[in-house]
CSV table of C-alpha atoms in Angstrom, one decimal:
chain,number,residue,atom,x,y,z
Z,1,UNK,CA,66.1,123.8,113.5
Z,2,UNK,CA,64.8,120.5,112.1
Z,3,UNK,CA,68.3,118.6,111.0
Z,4,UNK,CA,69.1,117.4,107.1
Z,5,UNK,CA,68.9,113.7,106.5
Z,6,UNK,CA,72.4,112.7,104.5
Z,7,UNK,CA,71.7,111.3,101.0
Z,8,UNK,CA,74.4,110.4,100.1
Z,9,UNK,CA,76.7,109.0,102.9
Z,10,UNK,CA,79.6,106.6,102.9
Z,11,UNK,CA,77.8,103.8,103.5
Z,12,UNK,CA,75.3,104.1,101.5
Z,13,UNK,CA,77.4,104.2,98.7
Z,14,UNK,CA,79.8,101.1,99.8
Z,15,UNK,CA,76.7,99.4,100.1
Z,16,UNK,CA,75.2,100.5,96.3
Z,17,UNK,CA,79.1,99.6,95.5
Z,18,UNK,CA,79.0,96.1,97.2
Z,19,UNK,CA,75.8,95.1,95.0
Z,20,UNK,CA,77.4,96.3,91.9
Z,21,UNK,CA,80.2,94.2,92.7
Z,22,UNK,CA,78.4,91.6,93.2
Z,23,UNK,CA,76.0,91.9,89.9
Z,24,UNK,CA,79.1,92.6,87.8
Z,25,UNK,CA,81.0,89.8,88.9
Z,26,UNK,CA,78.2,87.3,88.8
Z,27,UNK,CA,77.1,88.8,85.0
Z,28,UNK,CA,81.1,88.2,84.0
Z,29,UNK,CA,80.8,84.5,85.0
Z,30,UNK,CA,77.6,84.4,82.4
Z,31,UNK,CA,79.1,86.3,79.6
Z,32,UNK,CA,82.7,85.0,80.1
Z,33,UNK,CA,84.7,88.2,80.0
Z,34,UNK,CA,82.5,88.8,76.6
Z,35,UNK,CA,82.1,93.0,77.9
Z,36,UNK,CA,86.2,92.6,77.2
Z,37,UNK,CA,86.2,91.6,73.6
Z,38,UNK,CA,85.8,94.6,71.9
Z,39,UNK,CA,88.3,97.0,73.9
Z,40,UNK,CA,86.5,100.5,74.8
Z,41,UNK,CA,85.0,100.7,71.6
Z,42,UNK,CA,83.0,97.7,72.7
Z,43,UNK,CA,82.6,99.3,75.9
Z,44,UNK,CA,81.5,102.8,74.8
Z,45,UNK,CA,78.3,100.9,72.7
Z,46,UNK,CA,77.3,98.9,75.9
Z,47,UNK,CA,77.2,102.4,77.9
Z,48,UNK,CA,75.8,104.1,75.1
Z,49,UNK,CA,72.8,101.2,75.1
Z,50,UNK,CA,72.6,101.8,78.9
Z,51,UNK,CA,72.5,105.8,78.8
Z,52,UNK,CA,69.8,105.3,76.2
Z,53,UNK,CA,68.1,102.7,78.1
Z,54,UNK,CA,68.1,105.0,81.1
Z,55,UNK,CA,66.5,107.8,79.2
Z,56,UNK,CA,63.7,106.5,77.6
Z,57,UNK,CA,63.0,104.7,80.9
Z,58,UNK,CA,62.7,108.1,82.7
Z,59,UNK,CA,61.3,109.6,80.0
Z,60,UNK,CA,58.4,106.6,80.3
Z,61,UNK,CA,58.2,106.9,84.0
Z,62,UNK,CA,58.1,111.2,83.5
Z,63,UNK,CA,54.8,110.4,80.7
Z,64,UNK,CA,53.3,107.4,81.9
Z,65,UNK,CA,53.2,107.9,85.8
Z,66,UNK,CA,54.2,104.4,87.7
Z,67,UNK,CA,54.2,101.9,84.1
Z,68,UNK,CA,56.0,99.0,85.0
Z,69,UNK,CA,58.9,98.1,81.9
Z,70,UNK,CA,58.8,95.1,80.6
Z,71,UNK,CA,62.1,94.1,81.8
Z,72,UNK,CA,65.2,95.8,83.4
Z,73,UNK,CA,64.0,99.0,86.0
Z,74,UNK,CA,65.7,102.3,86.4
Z,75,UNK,CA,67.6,100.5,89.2
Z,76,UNK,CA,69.0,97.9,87.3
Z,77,UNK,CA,70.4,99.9,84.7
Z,78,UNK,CA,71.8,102.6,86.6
Z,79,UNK,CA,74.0,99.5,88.1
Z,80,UNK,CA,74.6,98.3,84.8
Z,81,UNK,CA,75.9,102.1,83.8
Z,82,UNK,CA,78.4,101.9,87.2
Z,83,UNK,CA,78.8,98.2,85.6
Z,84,UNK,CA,80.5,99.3,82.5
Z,85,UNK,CA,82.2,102.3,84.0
Z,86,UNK,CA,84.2,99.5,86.0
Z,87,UNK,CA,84.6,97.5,82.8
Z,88,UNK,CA,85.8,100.7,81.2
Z,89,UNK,CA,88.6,101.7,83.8
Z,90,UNK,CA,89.4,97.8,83.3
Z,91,UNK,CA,90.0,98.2,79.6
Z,92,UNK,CA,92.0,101.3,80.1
Z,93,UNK,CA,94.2,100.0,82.9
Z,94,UNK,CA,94.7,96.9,80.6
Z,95,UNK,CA,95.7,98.5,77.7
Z,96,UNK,CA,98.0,100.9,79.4
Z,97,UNK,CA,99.6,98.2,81.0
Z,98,UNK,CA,100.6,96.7,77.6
C-alpha cells in the first residue's frame, strides 16, 4: 500500500508562518503601523480587499488557464489575508487591553 504524502505538516506551516512574519513585519516598517489606524474597522476593509482580491484571482486563473496578473499572485495575497488576520488579533488584543 503506496503511503500518503503529508500536506500539511508542522513544518511546513512554521515555515509559510516564518515568511509571513517576515513580509508582515517588513510591510509595517513601510506603512508605519498605518494597518493600525483605523481599529478593526480598518482592518475588516483591508481583509475584505484581500478576500476579493483572492476571488477574482481564482476566478481568472479557473477562466483564463495560466494568465499571469498584473501584479500581486494568489500566493502573495493569501499571505497578505494571514497578514491581516495577525493585524486583526493585534487590534483585538489591543483594545481589550485598554
Amino acid at each position: 500500500m503506496k503511503k500518503e504524502k503529508a500536506i500539511m505538516t508542522e513544518e511546513k506551516v512554521r515555515l509559510i508562518l516564518e515568511e509571513v512574519t517576515d513580509l508582515l513585519l517588513r510591510k509595517n516598517q513601510d506603512y508605519g503601523n498605518a494597518s493600525f489606524d483605523l481599529g478593526l474597522n480598518g482592518n475588516m476593509v483591508h481583509l475584505w480587499d484581500k478576500v476579493r482580491r483572492f476571488r477574482t484571482l481564482v476566478e481568472n486563473s479557473i477562466k483564463n488557464g495560466d494568465s499571469v496578473p498584473n501584479f500581486e499572485s494568489i500566493e502573495d495575497t493569501l499571505k497578505d489575508i494571514i497578514g491581516y488576520g495577525i493585524i486583526g488579533l493585534l487590534i483585538l488584543s489591543e483594545e481589550k487591553n485598554r
